[in-house]
PDB file of C-alpha atoms in Angstrom:
ATOM      1  CA  UNK A  22      63.829 -77.715  24.159  1.00 48.00           C
ATOM      2  CA  UNK A  23      63.653 -74.808  26.313  1.00 48.00           C
ATOM      3  CA  UNK A  24      62.739 -71.664  24.459  1.00 50.00           C
ATOM      4  CA  UNK A  25      64.619 -68.560  25.152  1.00 49.00           C
ATOM      5  CA  UNK A  26      62.485 -65.937  26.805  1.00 49.00           C
ATOM      6  CA  UNK A  27      61.427 -63.266  24.484  1.00 50.00           C
ATOM      7  CA  UNK A  28      62.627 -59.741  25.090  1.00 50.00           C
ATOM      8  CA  UNK A  29      59.410 -57.924  25.615  1.00 50.00           C
ATOM      9  CA  UNK A  30      61.084 -54.568  26.352  1.00 48.00           C
ATOM     10  CA  UNK A  31      60.715 -51.679  23.946  1.00 51.00           C
ATOM     11  CA  UNK A  32      63.889 -51.199  21.855  1.00 49.00           C
ATOM     12  CA  UNK A  33      63.320 -47.446  21.748  1.00 50.00           C
ATOM     13  CA  UNK A  34      63.234 -47.411  25.522  1.00 47.00           C
ATOM     14  CA  UNK A  35      66.517 -49.297  25.554  1.00 47.00           C
ATOM     15  CA  UNK A  36      68.055 -46.714  23.329  1.00 50.00           C
ATOM     16  CA  UNK A  37      66.793 -43.977  25.645  1.00 50.00           C
ATOM     17  CA  UNK A  38      68.297 -45.759  28.624  1.00 50.00           C
ATOM     18  CA  UNK A  39      71.765 -45.630  27.100  1.00 51.00           C
ATOM     19  CA  UNK A  40      73.331 -42.201  27.953  1.00 53.00           C
ATOM     20  CA  UNK A  41      74.829 -40.203  25.169  1.00 56.00           C
ATOM     21  CA  UNK A  42      78.440 -39.101  25.041  1.00 56.00           C
ATOM     22  CA  UNK A  43      77.590 -35.579  26.201  1.00 51.00           C
ATOM     23  CA  UNK A  44      75.584 -36.956  29.082  1.00 51.00           C
ATOM     24  CA  UNK A  45      78.416 -39.236  30.083  1.00 54.00           C
ATOM     25  CA  UNK A  46      80.874 -36.329  30.091  1.00 52.00           C
ATOM     26  CA  UNK A  47      78.445 -34.206  32.103  1.00 48.00           C
ATOM     27  CA  UNK A  48      77.993 -37.000  34.610  1.00 50.00           C
ATOM     28  CA  UNK A  49      81.719 -37.512  34.905  1.00 50.00           C
ATOM     29  CA  UNK A  50      82.389 -33.785  35.444  1.00 50.00           C
ATOM     30  CA  UNK A  51      79.428 -32.786  37.595  1.00 49.00           C
ATOM     31  CA  UNK A  52      78.468 -36.084  39.175  1.00 50.00           C
ATOM     32  CA  UNK A  53      74.879 -35.819  38.000  1.00 53.00           C
ATOM     33  CA  UNK A  54      73.005 -36.389  34.857  1.00 51.00           C
ATOM     34  CA  UNK A  55      71.742 -33.828  32.384  1.00 50.00           C
ATOM     35  CA  UNK A  56      68.218 -32.938  33.257  1.00 54.00           C
ATOM     36  CA  UNK A  57      67.760 -29.993  30.920  1.00 55.00           C
ATOM     37  CA  UNK A  58      69.262 -28.714  27.652  1.00 53.00           C
ATOM     38  CA  UNK A  59      70.395 -25.633  29.497  1.00 53.00           C
ATOM     39  CA  UNK A  60      72.727 -27.742  31.674  1.00 54.00           C
ATOM     40  CA  UNK A  61      75.002 -28.207  28.706  1.00 54.00           C
ATOM     41  CA  UNK A  62      74.408 -25.184  26.465  1.00 52.00           C
ATOM     42  CA  UNK A  63      77.543 -25.672  24.439  1.00 52.00           C
ATOM     43  CA  UNK A  64      76.288 -28.955  23.160  1.00 50.00           C
ATOM     44  CA  UNK A  65      72.704 -27.842  22.566  1.00 51.00           C
ATOM     45  CA  UNK A  66      73.185 -24.463  20.882  1.00 49.00           C
ATOM     46  CA  UNK A  67      75.290 -23.586  17.865  1.00 52.00           C
ATOM     47  CA  UNK A  68      78.451 -21.599  18.412  1.00 53.00           C
ATOM     48  CA  UNK A  69      78.513 -17.906  17.545  1.00 51.00           C
ATOM     49  CA  UNK A  70      80.440 -17.362  14.387  1.00 53.00           C
ATOM     50  CA  UNK A  71      80.299 -13.555  14.178  1.00 55.00           C
ATOM     51  CA  UNK A  72      82.356 -11.301  16.423  1.00 63.00           C
ATOM     52  CA  UNK A  73      80.672  -8.868  18.752  1.00 62.00           C
ATOM     53  CA  UNK A  74      80.678  -5.339  17.189  1.00 61.00           C
ATOM     54  CA  UNK A  75      83.139  -3.013  18.840  1.00 63.00           C
ATOM     55  CA  UNK A  76      83.871  -0.064  16.540  1.00 66.00           C
ATOM     56  CA  UNK A  77      81.649   2.859  15.592  1.00 61.00           C
ATOM     57  CA  UNK A  78      81.386   1.545  12.020  1.00 66.00           C
ATOM     58  CA  UNK A  79      80.233  -1.864  13.172  1.00 64.00           C
ATOM     59  CA  UNK A  80      77.702  -0.311  15.545  1.00 62.00           C
ATOM     60  CA  UNK A  81      76.434   2.009  12.802  1.00 62.00           C
ATOM     61  CA  UNK A  82      77.450   5.244  14.598  1.00 58.00           C
ATOM     62  CA  UNK A  83      78.647   8.400  12.934  1.00 56.00           C
ATOM     63  CA  UNK A  84      82.130   9.213  14.317  1.00 55.00           C
ATOM     64  CA  UNK A  85      81.787  12.850  13.216  1.00 58.00           C
ATOM     65  CA  UNK A  86      78.905  13.607  15.598  1.00 53.00           C
ATOM     66  CA  UNK A  87      80.282  14.798  18.962  1.00 54.00           C
ATOM     67  CA  UNK A  88      78.725  13.527  22.136  1.00 55.00           C
ATOM     68  CA  UNK A  89      76.684  15.917  24.287  1.00 53.00           C
ATOM     69  CA  UNK A  90      76.706  15.949  28.064  1.00 55.00           C
ATOM     70  CA  UNK A  91      73.801  16.690  30.408  1.00 55.00           C
ATOM     71  CA  UNK A  92      74.314  20.465  30.211  1.00 58.00           C
ATOM     72  CA  UNK A  93      73.810  20.448  26.457  1.00 54.00           C
ATOM     73  CA  UNK A  94      77.394  21.260  25.559  1.00 54.00           C
ATOM     74  CA  UNK A  95      79.906  19.001  23.951  1.00 53.00           C
ATOM     75  CA  UNK A  96      82.956  18.486  26.138  1.00 54.00           C
ATOM     76  CA  UNK A  97      86.344  18.907  24.623  1.00 58.00           C
ATOM     77  CA  UNK A  98      88.017  15.664  23.798  1.00 54.00           C
ATOM     78  CA  UNK A  99      91.245  14.987  25.710  1.00 55.00           C
ATOM     79  CA  UNK A 100      94.382  15.222  23.638  1.00 56.00           C
ATOM     80  CA  UNK A 101      95.464  11.981  22.060  1.00 55.00           C
ATOM     81  CA  UNK A 102      99.075  10.909  22.287  1.00 47.00           C
ATOM     82  CA  UNK A 103     100.664   8.531  19.864  1.00 53.00           C
ATOM     83  CA  UNK A 104     102.933   7.179  22.575  1.00 51.00           C
ATOM     84  CA  UNK A 105     102.971   7.286  26.330  1.00 53.00           C
ATOM     85  CA  UNK A 106     105.343   9.995  27.468  1.00 59.00           C
ATOM     86  CA  UNK A 107     106.783  11.235  30.763  1.00 63.00           C
ATOM     87  CA  UNK A 108     106.681  15.006  31.336  1.00 61.00           C
ATOM     88  CA  UNK A 109     110.145  16.574  31.344  1.00 61.00           C
ATOM     89  CA  UNK A 110     111.731  17.192  34.719  1.00 60.00           C
ATOM     90  CA  UNK A 111     112.000  20.735  35.998  1.00 61.00           C
ATOM     91  CA  UNK A 112     115.272  22.484  35.346  1.00 61.00           C
ATOM     92  CA  UNK A 113     117.716  22.256  38.207  1.00 56.00           C
ATOM     93  CA  UNK A 114     118.437  25.531  40.019  1.00 55.00           C
ATOM     94  CA  UNK A 115     121.398  27.315  38.533  1.00 55.00           C
ATOM     95  CA  UNK A 116     123.793  30.014  39.634  1.00 51.00           C
ATOM     96  CA  UNK A 117     123.888  29.013  43.288  1.00 56.00           C
ATOM     97  CA  UNK A 118     126.991  29.332  45.402  1.00 56.00           C
ATOM     98  CA  UNK A 119     126.952  25.704  46.487  1.00 61.00           C
ATOM     99  CA  UNK A 120     126.508  24.464  42.897  1.00 57.00           C
ATOM    100  CA  UNK A 121     129.341  26.655  41.649  1.00 57.00           C
ATOM    101  CA  UNK A 122     131.656  25.390  44.389  1.00 56.00           C
ATOM    102  CA  UNK A 123     130.723  21.783  43.627  1.00 58.00           C
ATOM    103  CA  UNK A 124     131.432  22.248  39.936  1.00 57.00           C
ATOM    104  CA  UNK A 125     134.758  23.924  40.643  1.00 53.00           C
ATOM    105  CA  UNK A 126     133.703  27.320  39.332  1.00 53.00           C
ATOM    106  CA  UNK A 127     136.548  29.730  40.139  1.00 55.00           C
ATOM    107  CA  UNK A 128     135.346  32.756  38.254  1.00 77.00           C
ATOM    108  CA  UNK A 129     135.968  34.945  41.327  1.00 82.00           C
ATOM    109  CA  UNK A 130     139.658  34.593  40.592  1.00 86.00           C
ATOM    110  CA  UNK A 131     141.816  36.341  43.197  1.00 92.00           C
ATOM    111  CA  UNK A 132     138.938  38.381  44.635  1.00 93.00           C
ATOM    112  CA  UNK A 133     138.626  36.329  47.820  1.00 94.00           C
ATOM    113  CA  UNK A 134     142.371  36.420  48.433  1.00 95.00           C
ATOM    114  CA  UNK A 135     142.438  40.184  47.862  1.00 95.00           C
ATOM    115  CA  UNK A 136     139.604  40.714  50.347  1.00 96.00           C
ATOM    116  CA  UNK A 137     141.474  38.564  52.856  1.00 97.00           C
ATOM    117  CA  UNK A 138     144.581  40.742  52.519  1.00 97.00           C
ATOM    118  CA  UNK A 139     142.467  43.886  52.889  1.00 97.00           C
ATOM    119  CA  UNK A 140     140.880  42.558  56.073  1.00 97.00           C
ATOM    120  CA  UNK A 141     144.263  41.480  57.382  1.00 97.00           C
ATOM    121  CA  UNK A 142     145.818  44.916  56.898  1.00 97.00           C
ATOM    122  CA  UNK A 143     142.888  46.973  58.192  1.00 97.00           C
ATOM    123  CA  UNK A 144     142.198  44.663  61.114  1.00 97.00           C
ATOM    124  CA  UNK A 145     145.895  44.513  61.977  1.00 97.00           C
ATOM    125  CA  UNK A 146     146.147  48.325  62.168  1.00 97.00           C
ATOM    126  CA  UNK A 147     143.202  48.516  64.563  1.00 98.00           C
ATOM    127  CA  UNK A 148     144.534  45.663  66.702  1.00 98.00           C
ATOM    128  CA  UNK A 149     147.889  47.431  66.935  1.00 97.00           C
ATOM    129  CA  UNK A 150     146.411  50.722  68.132  1.00 96.00           C
ATOM    130  CA  UNK A 151     143.943  48.941  70.403  1.00 97.00           C
ATOM    131  CA  UNK A 152     146.703  46.980  72.150  1.00 97.00           C
ATOM    132  CA  UNK A 153     148.600  50.228  72.659  1.00 96.00           C
ATOM    133  CA  UNK A 154     145.602  51.600  74.567  1.00 96.00           C
ATOM    134  CA  UNK A 155     144.727  48.369  76.369  1.00 96.00           C
ATOM    135  CA  UNK A 156     148.092  46.974  77.448  1.00 94.00           C
ATOM    136  CA  UNK A 157     150.612  49.722  76.793  1.00 94.00           C
ATOM    137  CA  UNK A 158     152.450  47.550  74.255  1.00 95.00           C
ATOM    138  CA  UNK A 159     154.339  49.114  71.341  1.00 93.00           C
ATOM    139  CA  UNK A 160     155.085  52.224  73.438  1.00 93.00           C
ATOM    140  CA  UNK A 161     151.365  52.796  73.999  1.00 94.00           C
ATOM    141  CA  UNK A 162     149.743  54.823  76.793  1.00 94.00           C
ATOM    142  CA  UNK A 163     147.760  51.974  78.367  1.00 95.00           C
ATOM    143  CA  UNK A 164     144.262  52.420  79.778  1.00 94.00           C
ATOM    144  CA  UNK A 165     145.216  55.146  82.244  1.00 95.00           C
ATOM    145  CA  UNK A 166     147.160  57.094  79.635  1.00 95.00           C
ATOM    146  CA  UNK A 167     144.280  56.706  77.151  1.00 96.00           C
ATOM    147  CA  UNK A 168     141.828  58.070  79.704  1.00 95.00           C
ATOM    148  CA  UNK A 169     144.043  61.095  80.384  1.00 95.00           C
ATOM    149  CA  UNK A 170     144.455  61.667  76.654  1.00 93.00           C
ATOM    150  CA  UNK A 171     140.690  61.659  76.149  1.00 94.00           C
ATOM    151  CA  UNK A 172     140.166  64.031  79.055  1.00 93.00           C
ATOM    152  CA  UNK A 173     142.761  66.485  77.761  1.00 93.00           C
ATOM    153  CA  UNK A 174     141.173  66.252  74.317  1.00 90.00           C
ATOM    154  CA  UNK A 175     137.863  67.643  75.560  1.00 91.00           C
ATOM    155  CA  UNK A 176     135.827  64.434  75.970  1.00 93.00           C
ATOM    156  CA  UNK A 177     133.111  64.857  78.590  1.00 92.00           C
ATOM    157  CA  UNK A 178     133.240  61.236  79.788  1.00 93.00           C
ATOM    158  CA  UNK A 179     136.889  60.238  79.269  1.00 95.00           C
ATOM    159  CA  UNK A 180     136.626  56.842  80.998  1.00 95.00           C
ATOM    160  CA  UNK A 181     133.669  55.746  78.885  1.00 95.00           C
ATOM    161  CA  UNK A 182     135.305  57.132  75.763  1.00 95.00           C
ATOM    162  CA  UNK A 183     138.536  55.217  76.481  1.00 96.00           C
ATOM    163  CA  UNK A 184     136.653  51.963  77.012  1.00 96.00           C
ATOM    164  CA  UNK A 185     134.617  52.343  73.831  1.00 96.00           C
ATOM    165  CA  UNK A 186     137.577  53.173  71.609  1.00 96.00           C
ATOM    166  CA  UNK A 187     139.647  50.297  73.037  1.00 97.00           C
ATOM    167  CA  UNK A 188     136.888  47.699  72.583  1.00 96.00           C
ATOM    168  CA  UNK A 189     136.135  48.954  69.091  1.00 97.00           C
ATOM    169  CA  UNK A 190     139.746  48.775  67.957  1.00 97.00           C
ATOM    170  CA  UNK A 191     140.767  45.449  69.551  1.00 97.00           C
ATOM    171  CA  UNK A 192     137.482  43.580  69.154  1.00 97.00           C
ATOM    172  CA  UNK A 193     136.564  44.951  65.752  1.00 97.00           C
ATOM    173  CA  UNK A 194     140.073  44.476  64.382  1.00 98.00           C
ATOM    174  CA  UNK A 195     140.281  40.856  65.558  1.00 98.00           C
ATOM    175  CA  UNK A 196     136.888  39.991  64.040  1.00 97.00           C
ATOM    176  CA  UNK A 197     137.927  41.619  60.776  1.00 97.00           C
ATOM    177  CA  UNK A 198     141.055  39.477  60.531  1.00 97.00           C
ATOM    178  CA  UNK A 199     139.017  36.321  61.216  1.00 97.00           C
ATOM    179  CA  UNK A 200     136.192  37.332  58.911  1.00 96.00           C
ATOM    180  CA  UNK A 201     133.679  36.636  61.680  1.00 96.00           C
ATOM    181  CA  UNK A 202     130.539  38.774  62.060  1.00 95.00           C
ATOM    182  CA  UNK A 203     132.206  40.921  59.441  1.00 96.00           C
ATOM    183  CA  UNK A 204     129.477  43.570  58.936  1.00 95.00           C
ATOM    184  CA  UNK A 205     129.335  44.325  62.668  1.00 95.00           C
ATOM    185  CA  UNK A 206     133.135  44.288  62.989  1.00 97.00           C
ATOM    186  CA  UNK A 207     133.629  46.641  60.052  1.00 97.00           C
ATOM    187  CA  UNK A 208     130.817  48.860  61.346  1.00 97.00           C
ATOM    188  CA  UNK A 209     132.479  49.076  64.770  1.00 97.00           C
ATOM    189  CA  UNK A 210     135.891  50.105  63.426  1.00 98.00           C
ATOM    190  CA  UNK A 211     134.229  52.551  61.029  1.00 98.00           C
ATOM    191  CA  UNK A 212     132.425  54.275  63.901  1.00 97.00           C
ATOM    192  CA  UNK A 213     135.662  54.444  65.930  1.00 97.00           C
ATOM    193  CA  UNK A 214     137.735  55.879  63.098  1.00 97.00           C
ATOM    194  CA  UNK A 215     135.068  58.442  62.171  1.00 97.00           C
ATOM    195  CA  UNK A 216     135.124  59.765  65.738  1.00 96.00           C
ATOM    196  CA  UNK A 217     138.921  59.879  65.621  1.00 95.00           C
ATOM    197  CA  UNK A 218     138.702  61.746  62.309  1.00 94.00           C
ATOM    198  CA  UNK A 219     136.278  64.302  63.784  1.00 93.00           C
ATOM    199  CA  UNK A 220     138.399  64.744  66.915  1.00 92.00           C
ATOM    200  CA  UNK A 221     141.591  65.450  64.979  1.00 90.00           C
ATOM    201  CA  UNK A 222     139.854  67.634  62.443  1.00 90.00           C
ATOM    202  CA  UNK A 223     138.335  69.797  65.200  1.00 87.00           C
ATOM    203  CA  UNK A 224     141.668  70.477  66.938  1.00 85.00           C
ATOM    204  CA  UNK A 225     142.724  73.204  64.513  1.00 82.00           C
ATOM    205  CA  UNK A 226     140.823  75.382  61.995  1.00 80.00           C
ATOM    206  CA  UNK A 227     141.105  74.470  58.335  1.00 81.00           C
ATOM    207  CA  UNK A 228     140.921  71.131  56.573  1.00 83.00           C
ATOM    208  CA  UNK A 229     143.503  68.828  58.187  1.00 84.00           C
ATOM    209  CA  UNK A 230     143.900  66.374  55.330  1.00 83.00           C
ATOM    210  CA  UNK A 231     147.581  65.655  55.804  1.00 80.00           C
ATOM    211  CA  UNK A 232     149.745  62.971  57.310  1.00 78.00           C
ATOM    212  CA  UNK A 233     151.247  65.199  60.021  1.00 73.00           C
ATOM    213  CA  UNK A 234     150.450  64.242  63.610  1.00 71.00           C
ATOM    214  CA  UNK A 235     148.650  64.872  65.834  1.00 76.00           C
ATOM    215  CA  UNK A 236     146.062  66.691  63.720  1.00 78.00           C
ATOM    216  CA  UNK A 237     146.401  65.108  60.273  1.00 85.00           C
ATOM    217  CA  UNK A 238     143.397  63.020  59.184  1.00 91.00           C
ATOM    218  CA  UNK A 239     144.827  61.409  56.065  1.00 92.00           C
ATOM    219  CA  UNK A 240     145.359  57.992  57.709  1.00 93.00           C
ATOM    220  CA  UNK A 241     141.918  58.115  59.336  1.00 94.00           C
ATOM    221  CA  UNK A 242     140.322  58.891  55.969  1.00 95.00           C
ATOM    222  CA  UNK A 243     141.967  55.856  54.355  1.00 95.00           C
ATOM    223  CA  UNK A 244     140.959  53.550  57.223  1.00 96.00           C
ATOM    224  CA  UNK A 245     137.385  54.812  57.164  1.00 97.00           C
ATOM    225  CA  UNK A 246     137.169  54.241  53.417  1.00 97.00           C
ATOM    226  CA  UNK A 247     138.528  50.685  53.587  1.00 97.00           C
ATOM    227  CA  UNK A 248     136.173  49.812  56.461  1.00 97.00           C
ATOM    228  CA  UNK A 249     133.239  51.029  54.362  1.00 97.00           C
ATOM    229  CA  UNK A 250     134.501  48.970  51.397  1.00 96.00           C
ATOM    230  CA  UNK A 251     134.587  45.781  53.505  1.00 97.00           C
ATOM    231  CA  UNK A 252     131.003  46.418  54.632  1.00 96.00           C
ATOM    232  CA  UNK A 253     129.842  46.769  51.029  1.00 95.00           C
ATOM    233  CA  UNK A 254     131.866  43.907  49.499  1.00 94.00           C
ATOM    234  CA  UNK A 255     131.766  41.329  52.284  1.00 94.00           C
ATOM    235  CA  UNK A 256     134.754  39.393  53.642  1.00 95.00           C
ATOM    236  CA  UNK A 257     134.980  36.897  50.775  1.00 94.00           C
ATOM    237  CA  UNK A 258     135.341  33.145  51.064  1.00 93.00           C
ATOM    238  CA  UNK A 259     138.590  33.263  53.014  1.00 94.00           C
ATOM    239  CA  UNK A 260     136.663  33.969  56.198  1.00 95.00           C
ATOM    240  CA  UNK A 261     134.625  32.291  58.901  1.00 95.00           C
ATOM    241  CA  UNK A 262     131.591  33.992  57.352  1.00 94.00           C
ATOM    242  CA  UNK A 263     132.126  32.221  54.020  1.00 91.00           C
ATOM    243  CA  UNK A 264     128.758  30.409  54.252  1.00 91.00           C
ATOM    244  CA  UNK A 265     126.869  33.622  54.995  1.00 89.00           C
ATOM    245  CA  UNK A 266     125.043  35.558  52.350  1.00 87.00           C
ATOM    246  CA  UNK A 267     126.974  38.751  53.041  1.00 82.00           C
ATOM    247  CA  UNK A 268     130.313  36.982  52.491  1.00 88.00           C
ATOM    248  CA  UNK A 269     130.115  36.923  48.699  1.00 87.00           C
ATOM    249  CA  UNK A 270     126.800  38.565  47.742  1.00 86.00           C
ATOM    250  CA  UNK A 271     126.035  41.460  50.114  1.00 88.00           C
ATOM    251  CA  UNK A 272     123.005  43.544  49.248  1.00 87.00           C
ATOM    252  CA  UNK A 273     120.662  45.957  51.041  1.00 91.00           C
ATOM    253  CA  UNK A 274     121.808  44.875  54.500  1.00 91.00           C
ATOM    254  CA  UNK A 275     125.258  46.293  53.792  1.00 94.00           C
ATOM    255  CA  UNK A 276     123.845  49.768  53.212  1.00 94.00           C
ATOM    256  CA  UNK A 277     121.875  49.477  56.461  1.00 96.00           C
ATOM    257  CA  UNK A 278     125.031  48.571  58.410  1.00 96.00           C
ATOM    258  CA  UNK A 279     126.944  51.412  56.769  1.00 97.00           C
ATOM    259  CA  UNK A 280     124.284  53.972  57.727  1.00 97.00           C
ATOM    260  CA  UNK A 281     124.053  52.609  61.278  1.00 97.00           C
ATOM    261  CA  UNK A 282     127.829  52.869  61.718  1.00 97.00           C
ATOM    262  CA  UNK A 283     127.820  56.509  60.588  1.00 97.00           C
ATOM    263  CA  UNK A 284     124.845  57.265  62.843  1.00 97.00           C
ATOM    264  CA  UNK A 285     126.577  55.617  65.814  1.00 96.00           C
ATOM    265  CA  UNK A 286     129.727  57.692  65.214  1.00 96.00           C
ATOM    266  CA  UNK A 287     127.750  60.947  65.032  1.00 95.00           C
ATOM    267  CA  UNK A 288     125.713  60.150  68.172  1.00 95.00           C
ATOM    268  CA  UNK A 289     128.816  59.122  70.134  1.00 95.00           C
ATOM    269  CA  UNK A 290     130.765  62.214  69.156  1.00 95.00           C
ATOM    270  CA  UNK A 291     127.836  64.498  69.937  1.00 94.00           C
ATOM    271  CA  UNK A 292     127.246  62.925  73.374  1.00 94.00           C
ATOM    272  CA  UNK A 293     130.855  62.392  74.509  1.00 94.00           C
ATOM    273  CA  UNK A 294     132.579  65.367  72.915  1.00 92.00           C
ATOM    274  CA  UNK A 295     130.210  67.858  71.317  1.00 87.00           C
ATOM    275  CA  UNK A 296     131.281  70.746  69.150  1.00 83.00           C
ATOM    276  CA  UNK A 297     131.573  70.999  65.397  1.00 84.00           C
ATOM    277  CA  UNK A 298     134.623  69.225  63.920  1.00 85.00           C
ATOM    278  CA  UNK A 299     134.297  71.304  60.714  1.00 82.00           C
ATOM    279  CA  UNK A 300     134.837  74.649  62.471  1.00 77.00           C
ATOM    280  CA  UNK A 301     136.944  77.008  60.355  1.00 73.00           C
ATOM    281  CA  UNK A 302     136.381  75.106  57.093  1.00 73.00           C
ATOM    282  CA  UNK A 303     134.550  77.373  54.629  1.00 60.00           C
ATOM    283  CA  UNK A 304     130.738  77.162  54.973  1.00 59.00           C
ATOM    284  CA  UNK A 305     131.015  75.138  58.198  1.00 56.00           C
ATOM    285  CA  UNK A 306     132.311  78.171  60.203  1.00 52.00           C
TER     286      UNK A 306
END
């Protein structure tokens, strides 16, 4: 009988030749065997069972001791908020003309309509008298008759005076009715009517505050006052200037226009006519 050959190999070596389960998984995942325990640390070392310390108590720190920076001073801790919050938005601008119009605020009532009627009446009066001088309509003298009237009234430059008064009455009156360039328009008619007031007042001694023509200055006084009122109040919203600041909220500029109109009237009267319109009135003698 043939005897089976004896296995002369070392059984412990055979056991070492058989790869363990961890080695098989390492070979299957990496394609190479495990050559060191560090190649598979999870299998060689025990798992950590204690959590890593994170709080001051776990680290053994005193939470009451403030930290100190490099300068030796403890910085102030930033404020802590329980919840995340968004800062409140800034308040929207209030009391603006555009906002009031958008919200339908009509607190001005009938003011704008009243200013429109005032402009219509004052501007219409000046247009009427200006067309009399310019075209001769409404039984007016026309340009030639206006020039002769100015010359007979003592004006040194009657042609220039006739042109200025005609432009001031027609142009200023039309702009007043439209509510366009209102401060300049009202200033122009104010200067014209102040010169007319001074001319009539200087014709005869004594205060000529009466409605009698040709020397009464009652009508001129009323027109001058209403022109000054329009300068100070603005034309209102029923005007082409409704989007301008002076239309509804005039301020210091109105006083400047008023003073310039008075100064223009005084300079024009002094240069084109001369004389003292208050002659024969008390202390003005």
